[in-house]
Amino acid sequence: MSIEERLVALESRLSQLEDEQAIAQLVASYGPLVDAGLPDEVAGLWTADGVYDVDEMYLGDQEAVRAMVAGEDHQGLIRRGAAHFLGPAQVTVTGDTARAVCHSVLVVHHRDKFFLARAGAHLFSLVRATSGSPEPGDDTRGWRIQHRTTRVLDGREESRALLGAGVTGVGLPETHRPR
Amino acid sequence: MSIEERLVALESRLSQLEDEQAIAQLVASYGPLVDAGLPDEVAGLWTADGVYDVDEMYLGDQEAVRAMVAGEDHQGLIRRGAAHFLGPAQVTVTGDTARAVCHSVLVVHHRDKFFLARAGAHLFSLVRATSGSPEPGDDTRGWRIQHRTTRVLDGREESRALLGAGVTGVGLPETHRPR
Amino acid sequence: MSIEERLVALESRLSQLEDEQAIAQLVASYGPLVDAGLPDEVAGLWTADGVYDVDEMYLGDQEAVRAMVAGEDHQGLIRRGAAHFLGPAQVTVTGDTARAVCHSVLVVHHRDKFFLARAGAHLFSLVRATSGSPEPGDDTRGWRIQHRTTRVLDGREESRALLGAGVTGVGLPETHRPR
């Protein structure tokens, strides 16, 4: 290969790795930010029209995510003590779209004890929200959540299907297919 | 350094990082795939003669892994609700062999509640199963599990030794020494 | 861009990614090493004057960390069975200093059952302890923990603030501000 070809190959491989890392880090920041109770910072992980679809709760845009985090239900939960503990994300990047899949457990504190309130399956679809190349110094490389689906791992088929489709890309729910 | 030397150094460092990332992602895909109940996809993480050695269960090759995931015990467990939740892998790559170590918890669902059934220590030994360089677009870079040992963290010496050896490389069980 | 400029940009971006990876791996090695009960290896993650500040315990240097891991309280805990299970670290690198934030759960084994003893918030401040460039083959790239603060997620304001400041960099406790 010529020097030019080697440089192009290096730039492309490095860009792929940076994207995977940025998305894994974005997912890793969700739990700490939501347990810190920061509405703007959590909402900022989503696109303006990004969806948060979690079993009992469907939030249709970034503003609804902000309102949920700021709301009394969520603030009360974290003031009593809670950990939205997400596992390491398995990430697949395809150009300017990506998906990430992981487990979570929700731990809640009550009367000096900790309880396992839920185990969940997560599928995130992400887009590179900025046009063109990422800005230098933007650690997220422009990635934002377009759609997040979370389902409880209580045996329902949908939760198991979410985990499988998230890793393999086969059988993704319509809301998670790249447009 | 000359341009040639700098390119070679970049290619080598990038390759190392890609390998570490590929292995961390492979380990991160195990829990979602096994909780999705996909026999071929789980088995595909192992080499043809790869071993799965988990306390009460010793599976001697890929075919046995496939049969376990497809079997009624495992399918029944995930139909009742289960999370094989693995932590972030600590990865050491040495050429075409590697090891990864992590914790796990097994969460099971029963009558609308979630229980912590087990905490475990994992040691994975991996090999680059393909000959020569990884294919472009192969996100796994050819890595497959050659041997996985999982032991319950109930205080037994073996589990603790597994965690320590996995990180330090000192005192690895014979089955996990590079051949 | 000239070839020289492209090489410099690649070297700088790769170095950033290597640092983030090294720190995430260092944090991922803590739980396995402490559950293995290895005093020197755990202490080796800290700088000589590095601090470990965990609710009920304040350890003011590396030697105190070593003594804690070697001590009867900790060794007794892991001989009964315990998992210090940390989540994936969200890492921010700024030159030769860095911070990492994550959740943890402490799982303890008692009479054939596993209990969720605690959920915690972690903030690590790290420094590149070596002068100049990292040594080739040093997977840690010279990173060591300068200060670790862990607080229980029982609803107290301090724990929530730690998670938020860890991700955003805003409102860091004085002990975690780069000097």
Short mmCIF file of C-alpha atoms in Angstrom, two decimals, chain B residues 1-3 6-7 9-11 13-14 16-17 20-21 24 85-93 101-105 116-120 152-156 159-161 163-165 167-168, chain C residues 3-4 6-8 10-11 14-15 17-18 21 25-26 28-29 31-33 35-38 41 75 78-89 105 107 109 112-116 139 141:
data_model
loop_
_atom_site.label_atom_id
_atom_site.label_comp_id
_atom_site.label_asym_id
_atom_site.label_seq_id
_atom_site.Cartn_x
_atom_site.Cartn_y
_atom_site.Cartn_z
CA MET B 1 11.30 8.50 13.37
CA SER B 2 10.81 8.18 9.65
CA ILE B 3 7.34 8.28 8.11
CA ARG B 6 5.60 6.18 12.38
CA LEU B 7 3.10 4.37 10.15
CA ALA B 9 3.97 2.16 15.04
CA LEU B 10 0.48 3.57 14.44
CA GLU B 11 -0.69 0.38 12.72
CA ARG B 13 -0.87 0.38 18.37
CA LEU B 14 -4.21 0.62 16.58
CA GLN B 16 -3.69 -3.70 19.75
CA LEU B 17 -6.56 -1.37 20.66
CA GLU B 20 -8.82 -5.26 23.12
CA GLN B 21 -12.05 -3.63 21.98
CA ALA B 24 -14.41 -6.66 25.38
CA PHE B 85 -25.29 -9.67 33.80
CA LEU B 86 -21.53 -9.54 33.20
CA GLY B 87 -19.34 -6.64 34.22
CA PRO B 88 -16.81 -4.84 32.02
CA ALA B 89 -14.03 -7.20 30.95
CA GLN B 90 -10.42 -6.54 31.88
CA VAL B 91 -8.56 -7.72 28.77
CA THR B 92 -4.93 -8.73 28.15
CA VAL B 93 -3.90 -9.41 24.54
CA VAL B 101 -11.66 -11.46 33.40
CA CYS B 102 -14.90 -10.11 34.83
CA HIS B 103 -17.55 -10.51 37.49
CA SER B 104 -21.13 -11.54 36.85
CA VAL B 105 -24.38 -11.70 38.70
CA LEU B 116 -29.80 -12.44 43.10
CA ALA B 117 -29.17 -16.11 42.43
CA ARG B 118 -25.39 -15.97 42.14
CA ALA B 119 -22.27 -13.87 41.86
CA GLY B 120 -19.49 -15.35 39.74
CA VAL B 152 -19.24 -19.01 42.12
CA LEU B 153 -17.99 -16.33 44.54
CA ASP B 154 -19.02 -18.21 47.67
CA GLY B 155 -15.63 -17.85 49.31
CA ARG B 156 -13.89 -20.77 47.67
CA SER B 159 -12.82 -18.35 42.44
CA ARG B 160 -10.59 -15.79 44.07
CA ALA B 161 -7.51 -17.27 42.42
CA LEU B 163 -9.83 -13.31 39.40
CA GLY B 164 -6.28 -12.62 40.51
CA ALA B 165 -4.63 -14.76 37.85
CA VAL B 167 -5.66 -9.79 35.82
CA THR B 168 -2.01 -10.46 36.70
CA ILE C 3 1.42 13.85 5.56
CA GLU C 4 3.17 15.26 8.63
CA ARG C 6 -2.04 13.74 9.29
CA LEU C 7 0.50 11.65 11.21
CA VAL C 8 0.49 14.09 14.12
CA LEU C 10 -3.44 10.28 14.14
CA GLU C 11 -0.83 10.00 16.88
CA LEU C 14 -4.76 7.34 19.13
CA SER C 15 -3.02 8.46 22.30
CA LEU C 17 -8.10 6.61 22.92
CA GLU C 18 -5.29 4.56 24.51
CA GLN C 21 -8.93 2.55 27.39
CA GLN C 25 -9.17 -1.14 32.20
CA LEU C 26 -7.50 0.04 35.40
CA ALA C 28 -12.13 -2.74 35.60
CA SER C 29 -9.20 -4.46 37.31
CA GLY C 31 -12.93 -5.36 41.59
CA PRO C 32 -11.23 -8.59 40.47
CA LEU C 33 -8.00 -7.70 42.31
CA ASP C 35 -11.93 -9.84 45.49
CA ALA C 36 -8.80 -11.90 44.83
CA GLY C 37 -7.38 -10.30 47.96
CA LEU C 38 -4.03 -9.23 46.47
CA GLU C 41 -1.68 -5.46 43.16
CA GLN C 75 -9.68 -11.21 53.93
CA ILE C 78 -13.73 -12.50 50.64
CA ARG C 79 -13.24 -15.88 52.32
CA ARG C 80 -16.97 -15.86 53.06
CA GLY C 81 -17.65 -14.80 49.44
CA ALA C 82 -17.96 -11.29 48.01
CA ALA C 83 -18.15 -9.46 44.71
CA HIS C 84 -17.10 -5.83 44.42
CA PHE C 85 -18.89 -5.47 41.08
CA LEU C 86 -18.12 -2.15 39.37
CA GLY C 87 -19.92 -0.94 36.27
CA PRO C 88 -18.29 0.38 33.10
CA ALA C 89 -16.32 3.55 33.81
CA VAL C 105 -22.78 -3.06 43.90
CA VAL C 107 -22.68 -8.66 46.73
CA HIS C 109 -22.43 -14.51 50.28
CA ASP C 112 -25.61 -20.40 50.47
CA LYS C 113 -27.36 -17.19 49.50
CA PHE C 114 -26.25 -13.92 47.95
CA PHE C 115 -27.20 -10.51 49.30
CA LEU C 116 -27.00 -7.03 47.88
CA ASP C 139 -0.71 -1.14 29.39
CA ARG C 141 0.27 4.11 30.23
#
